[in-house]
PDB file of C-alpha atoms and ligand atoms in Angstrom:
ATOM      1  CA  MET V   1      29.884  21.757 -13.105  1.00  0.00           C
ATOM      2  CA  VAL V   2      26.141  21.251 -12.986  1.00  0.00           C
ATOM      3  CA  THR V   3      25.190  21.409  -9.318  1.00  0.00           C
ATOM      4  CA  ASN V   4      21.490  20.658  -9.513  1.00  0.00           C
ATOM      5  CA  ARG V   5      21.957  17.020 -10.456  1.00  0.00           C
ATOM      6  CA  THR V   6      22.526  13.786  -8.587  1.00  0.00           C
ATOM      7  CA  PHE V   7      23.200  10.185  -9.564  1.00  0.00           C
ATOM      8  CA  THR V   8      21.260   7.137  -8.396  1.00  0.00           C
ATOM      9  CA  MET V   9      21.220   3.374  -8.838  1.00  0.00           C
ATOM     10  CA  LEU V  10      18.289   1.112  -8.088  1.00  0.00           C
ATOM     11  CA  LYS V  11      20.366  -1.765  -6.756  1.00  0.00           C
ATOM     12  CA  PRO V  12      20.033  -5.491  -7.659  1.00  0.00           C
ATOM     13  CA  ASP V  13      17.698  -6.271  -4.742  1.00  0.00           C
ATOM     14  CA  ALA V  14      15.232  -3.561  -5.819  1.00  0.00           C
ATOM     15  CA  VAL V  15      15.314  -4.758  -9.437  1.00  0.00           C
ATOM     16  CA  GLU V  16      14.934  -8.445  -8.420  1.00  0.00           C
ATOM     17  CA  LYS V  17      11.875  -7.619  -6.327  1.00  0.00           C
ATOM     18  CA  GLY V  18      10.174  -5.745  -9.168  1.00  0.00           C
ATOM     19  CA  HIS V  19      10.364  -2.315  -7.540  1.00  0.00           C
ATOM     20  CA  ILE V  20      11.747  -0.325 -10.497  1.00  0.00           C
ATOM     21  CA  GLY V  21       8.423   1.278 -11.375  1.00  0.00           C
ATOM     22  CA  ALA V  22       7.390   2.102  -7.802  1.00  0.00           C
ATOM     23  CA  ILE V  23      10.750   3.671  -6.938  1.00  0.00           C
ATOM     24  CA  LEU V  24      10.968   5.712 -10.162  1.00  0.00           C
ATOM     25  CA  ASP V  25       7.390   6.872  -9.558  1.00  0.00           C
ATOM     26  CA  LYS V  26       8.282   8.044  -6.049  1.00  0.00           C
ATOM     27  CA  ILE V  27      11.385   9.822  -7.372  1.00  0.00           C
ATOM     28  CA  SER V  28       9.309  11.646 -10.020  1.00  0.00           C
ATOM     29  CA  ALA V  29       6.548  12.463  -7.533  1.00  0.00           C
ATOM     30  CA  SER V  30       9.213  14.016  -5.284  1.00  0.00           C
ATOM     31  CA  GLY V  31      10.093  16.558  -7.968  1.00  0.00           C
ATOM     32  CA  PHE V  32      13.132  14.974  -9.616  1.00  0.00           C
ATOM     33  CA  LYS V  33      13.376  15.030 -13.406  1.00  0.00           C
ATOM     34  CA  VAL V  34      15.035  11.991 -15.007  1.00  0.00           C
ATOM     35  CA  VAL V  35      17.760  13.245 -17.388  1.00  0.00           C
ATOM     36  CA  ALA V  36      19.493   9.868 -17.983  1.00  0.00           C
ATOM     37  CA  LEU V  37      18.240   6.300 -17.432  1.00  0.00           C
ATOM     38  CA  LYS V  38      19.296   2.730 -18.195  1.00  0.00           C
ATOM     39  CA  LEU V  39      19.170  -0.885 -17.054  1.00  0.00           C
ATOM     40  CA  THR V  40      22.731  -2.171 -16.851  1.00  0.00           C
ATOM     41  CA  HIS V  41      24.759  -4.929 -15.175  1.00  0.00           C
ATOM     42  CA  MET V  42      27.961  -3.889 -13.434  1.00  0.00           C
ATOM     43  CA  THR V  43      30.996  -6.111 -13.888  1.00  0.00           C
ATOM     44  CA  THR V  44      33.197  -6.935 -10.899  1.00  0.00           C
ATOM     45  CA  ALA V  45      35.722  -4.398 -12.184  1.00  0.00           C
ATOM     46  CA  ASP V  46      32.956  -1.774 -12.475  1.00  0.00           C
ATOM     47  CA  ALA V  47      31.733  -2.329  -8.912  1.00  0.00           C
ATOM     48  CA  LYS V  48      35.262  -2.358  -7.471  1.00  0.00           C
ATOM     49  CA  ALA V  49      36.014   0.924  -9.203  1.00  0.00           C
ATOM     50  CA  PHE V  50      32.683   2.568  -8.374  1.00  0.00           C
ATOM     51  CA  TYR V  51      33.085   1.724  -4.673  1.00  0.00           C
ATOM     52  CA  ALA V  52      36.894   2.105  -4.535  1.00  0.00           C
ATOM     53  CA  ILE V  53      36.504   4.601  -1.678  1.00  0.00           C
ATOM     54  CA  HIS V  54      35.240   1.688   0.455  1.00  0.00           C
ATOM     55  CA  SER V  55      38.018  -0.749  -0.526  1.00  0.00           C
ATOM     56  CA  GLU V  56      39.451  -0.893   2.997  1.00  0.00           C
ATOM     57  CA  ARG V  57      36.066  -1.464   4.653  1.00  0.00           C
ATOM     58  CA  PRO V  58      35.208  -4.984   5.906  1.00  0.00           C
ATOM     59  CA  PHE V  59      32.058  -5.115   3.757  1.00  0.00           C
ATOM     60  CA  TYR V  60      33.786  -4.243   0.452  1.00  0.00           C
ATOM     61  CA  GLY V  61      33.834  -7.810  -0.911  1.00  0.00           C
ATOM     62  CA  GLU V  62      30.200  -8.366   0.062  1.00  0.00           C
ATOM     63  CA  LEU V  63      29.258  -5.018  -1.509  1.00  0.00           C
ATOM     64  CA  VAL V  64      30.951  -5.907  -4.829  1.00  0.00           C
ATOM     65  CA  GLU V  65      29.242  -9.349  -4.854  1.00  0.00           C
ATOM     66  CA  TYR V  66      25.846  -7.763  -4.200  1.00  0.00           C
ATOM     67  CA  MET V  67      26.176  -4.994  -6.754  1.00  0.00           C
ATOM     68  CA  THR V  68      27.190  -7.428  -9.513  1.00  0.00           C
ATOM     69  CA  ARG V  69      24.678 -10.232  -8.929  1.00  0.00           C
ATOM     70  CA  GLY V  70      22.041  -8.783 -11.231  1.00  0.00           C
ATOM     71  CA  PRO V  71      21.089  -5.726 -13.240  1.00  0.00           C
ATOM     72  CA  ILE V  72      20.716  -2.277 -11.761  1.00  0.00           C
ATOM     73  CA  VAL V  73      18.938   0.849 -12.969  1.00  0.00           C
ATOM     74  CA  ALA V  74      21.303   3.819 -13.267  1.00  0.00           C
ATOM     75  CA  ALA V  75      19.861   7.321 -13.514  1.00  0.00           C
ATOM     76  CA  VAL V  76      20.801  10.984 -13.371  1.00  0.00           C
ATOM     77  CA  LEU V  77      18.234  13.196 -11.660  1.00  0.00           C
ATOM     78  CA  GLU V  78      17.714  16.948 -11.775  1.00  0.00           C
ATOM     79  CA  LYS V  79      16.138  19.162  -9.106  1.00  0.00           C
ATOM     80  CA  ASP V  80      17.138  22.207  -7.085  1.00  0.00           C
ATOM     81  CA  ASN V  81      19.370  21.000  -4.239  1.00  0.00           C
ATOM     82  CA  ALA V  82      19.358  17.540  -5.852  1.00  0.00           C
ATOM     83  CA  VAL V  83      22.117  15.816  -3.854  1.00  0.00           C
ATOM     84  CA  GLU V  84      20.831  16.752  -0.410  1.00  0.00           C
ATOM     85  CA  ASP V  85      17.137  16.368  -1.242  1.00  0.00           C
ATOM     86  CA  PHE V  86      17.720  12.930  -2.768  1.00  0.00           C
ATOM     87  CA  ARG V  87      19.648  11.736   0.298  1.00  0.00           C
ATOM     88  CA  THR V  88      16.649  12.848   2.362  1.00  0.00           C
ATOM     89  CA  LEU V  89      14.280  10.978   0.033  1.00  0.00           C
ATOM     90  CA  ILE V  90      16.245   7.698   0.246  1.00  0.00           C
ATOM     91  CA  GLY V  91      16.831   7.785   4.015  1.00  0.00           C
ATOM     92  CA  ALA V  92      19.629   6.413   6.194  1.00  0.00           C
ATOM     93  CA  THR V  93      22.050   3.749   4.915  1.00  0.00           C
ATOM     94  CA  ASN V  94      20.570   1.271   7.383  1.00  0.00           C
ATOM     95  CA  PRO V  95      16.813   0.929   6.686  1.00  0.00           C
ATOM     96  CA  ALA V  96      16.287   0.271  10.392  1.00  0.00           C
ATOM     97  CA  ASP V  97      17.346   3.904  10.969  1.00  0.00           C
ATOM     98  CA  ALA V  98      15.605   5.352   7.884  1.00  0.00           C
ATOM     99  CA  ALA V  99      12.720   7.792   8.348  1.00  0.00           C
ATOM    100  CA  GLU V 100       9.158   6.688   7.611  1.00  0.00           C
ATOM    101  CA  GLY V 101       8.223   7.077   3.948  1.00  0.00           C
ATOM    102  CA  THR V 102      11.799   7.061   2.655  1.00  0.00           C
ATOM    103  CA  ILE V 103      12.738   4.723  -0.183  1.00  0.00           C
ATOM    104  CA  ARG V 104      15.046   2.660   2.011  1.00  0.00           C
ATOM    105  CA  LYS V 105      12.410   2.395   4.750  1.00  0.00           C
ATOM    106  CA  LEU V 106       9.905   1.175   2.156  1.00  0.00           C
ATOM    107  CA  TYR V 107      12.079  -1.084   0.000  1.00  0.00           C
ATOM    108  CA  ALA V 108      15.420  -1.936   1.672  1.00  0.00           C
ATOM    109  CA  ALA V 109      16.075  -5.207   3.464  1.00  0.00           C
ATOM    110  CA  SER V 110      19.275  -4.439   5.388  1.00  0.00           C
ATOM    111  CA  ILE V 111      22.245  -2.073   5.681  1.00  0.00           C
ATOM    112  CA  GLY V 112      23.948  -4.022   2.899  1.00  0.00           C
ATOM    113  CA  GLU V 113      20.967  -4.605   0.598  1.00  0.00           C
ATOM    114  CA  ASN V 114      19.514  -1.139   0.815  1.00  0.00           C
ATOM    115  CA  ALA V 115      17.717  -0.808  -2.532  1.00  0.00           C
ATOM    116  CA  VAL V 116      19.104   2.485  -3.762  1.00  0.00           C
ATOM    117  CA  HIS V 117      22.249   4.603  -4.109  1.00  0.00           C
ATOM    118  CA  GLY V 118      22.425   8.381  -3.882  1.00  0.00           C
ATOM    119  CA  SER V 119      25.523  10.535  -4.469  1.00  0.00           C
ATOM    120  CA  ASP V 120      26.906  12.258  -1.379  1.00  0.00           C
ATOM    121  CA  SER V 121      28.223  15.460  -3.033  1.00  0.00           C
ATOM    122  CA  ASP V 122      27.947  17.475  -6.243  1.00  0.00           C
ATOM    123  CA  GLU V 123      31.481  16.414  -7.145  1.00  0.00           C
ATOM    124  CA  ASN V 124      30.696  12.710  -6.697  1.00  0.00           C
ATOM    125  CA  ALA V 125      27.389  13.111  -8.540  1.00  0.00           C
ATOM    126  CA  ALA V 126      29.327  14.320 -11.589  1.00  0.00           C
ATOM    127  CA  ILE V 127      31.955  11.573 -11.292  1.00  0.00           C
ATOM    128  CA  GLU V 128      29.359   8.813 -10.808  1.00  0.00           C
ATOM    129  CA  SER V 129      27.152  10.088 -13.662  1.00  0.00           C
ATOM    130  CA  ALA V 130      30.158  10.094 -16.014  1.00  0.00           C
ATOM    131  CA  PHE V 131      31.073   6.575 -14.828  1.00  0.00           C
ATOM    132  CA  HIS V 132      27.750   5.214 -16.139  1.00  0.00           C
ATOM    133  CA  PHE V 133      26.722   7.568 -18.957  1.00  0.00           C
ATOM    134  CA  ALA V 134      28.294   9.106 -22.011  1.00  0.00           C
ATOM    135  CA  GLY V 135      27.571  12.800 -22.474  1.00  0.00           C
ATOM    136  CA  ARG V 136      25.153  12.055 -25.337  1.00  0.00           C
ATOM    137  CA  GLU V 137      23.085   9.836 -22.975  1.00  0.00           C
ATOM    138  CA  MET V 138      22.421  12.711 -20.522  1.00  0.00           C
ATOM    139  CA  PHE V 139      19.802  15.312 -21.373  1.00  0.00           C
TER     140      PHE V 139
HETATM  141  P1  IDP C   1      25.359   5.259   1.455  1.00  0.00           P
HETATM  142  O1  IDP C   1      24.964   4.340   0.319  1.00  0.00           O
HETATM  143  O2  IDP C   1      24.192   5.567   2.356  1.00  0.00           O
HETATM  144  O3  IDP C   1      26.086   6.501   1.005  1.00  0.00           O
HETATM  145  P2  IDP C   1      27.947   4.241   2.299  1.00  0.00           P
HETATM  146  O4  IDP C   1      28.480   4.331   3.688  1.00  0.00           O
HETATM  147  O5  IDP C   1      28.536   5.138   1.258  1.00  0.00           O
HETATM  148  O6  IDP C   1      26.356   4.429   2.393  1.00  0.00           O
HETATM  149  O7  IDP C   1      28.103   2.719   1.852  1.00  0.00           O
HETATM  150  C1  IDP C   1      27.938   2.335   0.502  1.00  0.00           C
HETATM  151  C2  IDP C   1      27.121   1.070   0.449  1.00  0.00           C
HETATM  152  O8  IDP C   1      27.848   0.016   1.086  1.00  0.00           O
HETATM  153  C3  IDP C   1      25.793   1.115   1.234  1.00  0.00           C
HETATM  154  O9  IDP C   1      24.761   1.745   0.528  1.00  0.00           O
HETATM  155  C4  IDP C   1      25.526  -0.351   1.462  1.00  0.00           C
HETATM  156  O10 IDP C   1      25.025  -1.003   0.286  1.00  0.00           O
HETATM  157  C5  IDP C   1      26.931  -0.874   1.740  1.00  0.00           C
HETATM  158  N1  IDP C   1      27.240  -0.873   3.178  1.00  0.00           N
HETATM  159  C6  IDP C   1      27.486   0.208   3.964  1.00  0.00           C
HETATM  160  N2  IDP C   1      27.728  -0.154   5.231  1.00  0.00           N
HETATM  161  C7  IDP C   1      27.627  -1.505   5.259  1.00  0.00           C
HETATM  162  C8  IDP C   1      27.766  -2.488   6.312  1.00  0.00           C
HETATM  163  O11 IDP C   1      28.033  -2.170   7.474  1.00  0.00           O
HETATM  164  N3  IDP C   1      27.597  -3.793   5.928  1.00  0.00           N
HETATM  165  C9  IDP C   1      27.310  -4.173   4.664  1.00  0.00           C
HETATM  166  N4  IDP C   1      27.172  -3.290   3.650  1.00  0.00           N
HETATM  167  C10 IDP C   1      27.318  -1.967   3.938  1.00  0.00           C
HETATM  168 MG1   MG C   2      27.914   6.703   0.087  1.00  0.00          MG
END
């Protein structure tokens, strides 16, 4: 398994607000190399499957609605210590708790609409990357 990669999505709120360029610029400026990238629109089945781990949580329905209401940007990113460093770059799940300068502090509206996803482990980074990209789409 490649362990220096992570998976991200710029979520529908970030895309709606026109923040794709600014967020990708910040990601690149923070030392991540983009090795896969696309604009895509998750179906309800996609979002339910992607977030299946949260299916028992009270916000699951709201999360699926949110993630399917418009296009997202999916990307695979490469950097030493990618998973942990990217979680640091995006900040806490709730933007109210996110550190200054993090992507969620800058661009997220709420704990639900928090602008960006970042994988929480190398194993999930590989699973989530394969969910969105064929092998020939990752470089
Ligand atoms: P993470 O994205 O920081 O890893 P998770 O706990 O894995 O956070 O939750 C996945 C996503 O579910 C969050 O990014 C957010 O969009 C949504 N979410 C998490 N907690 C809540 C909540 O309490 N209310 C509404 N949505 C939530
Ligand atoms: Mg998570």
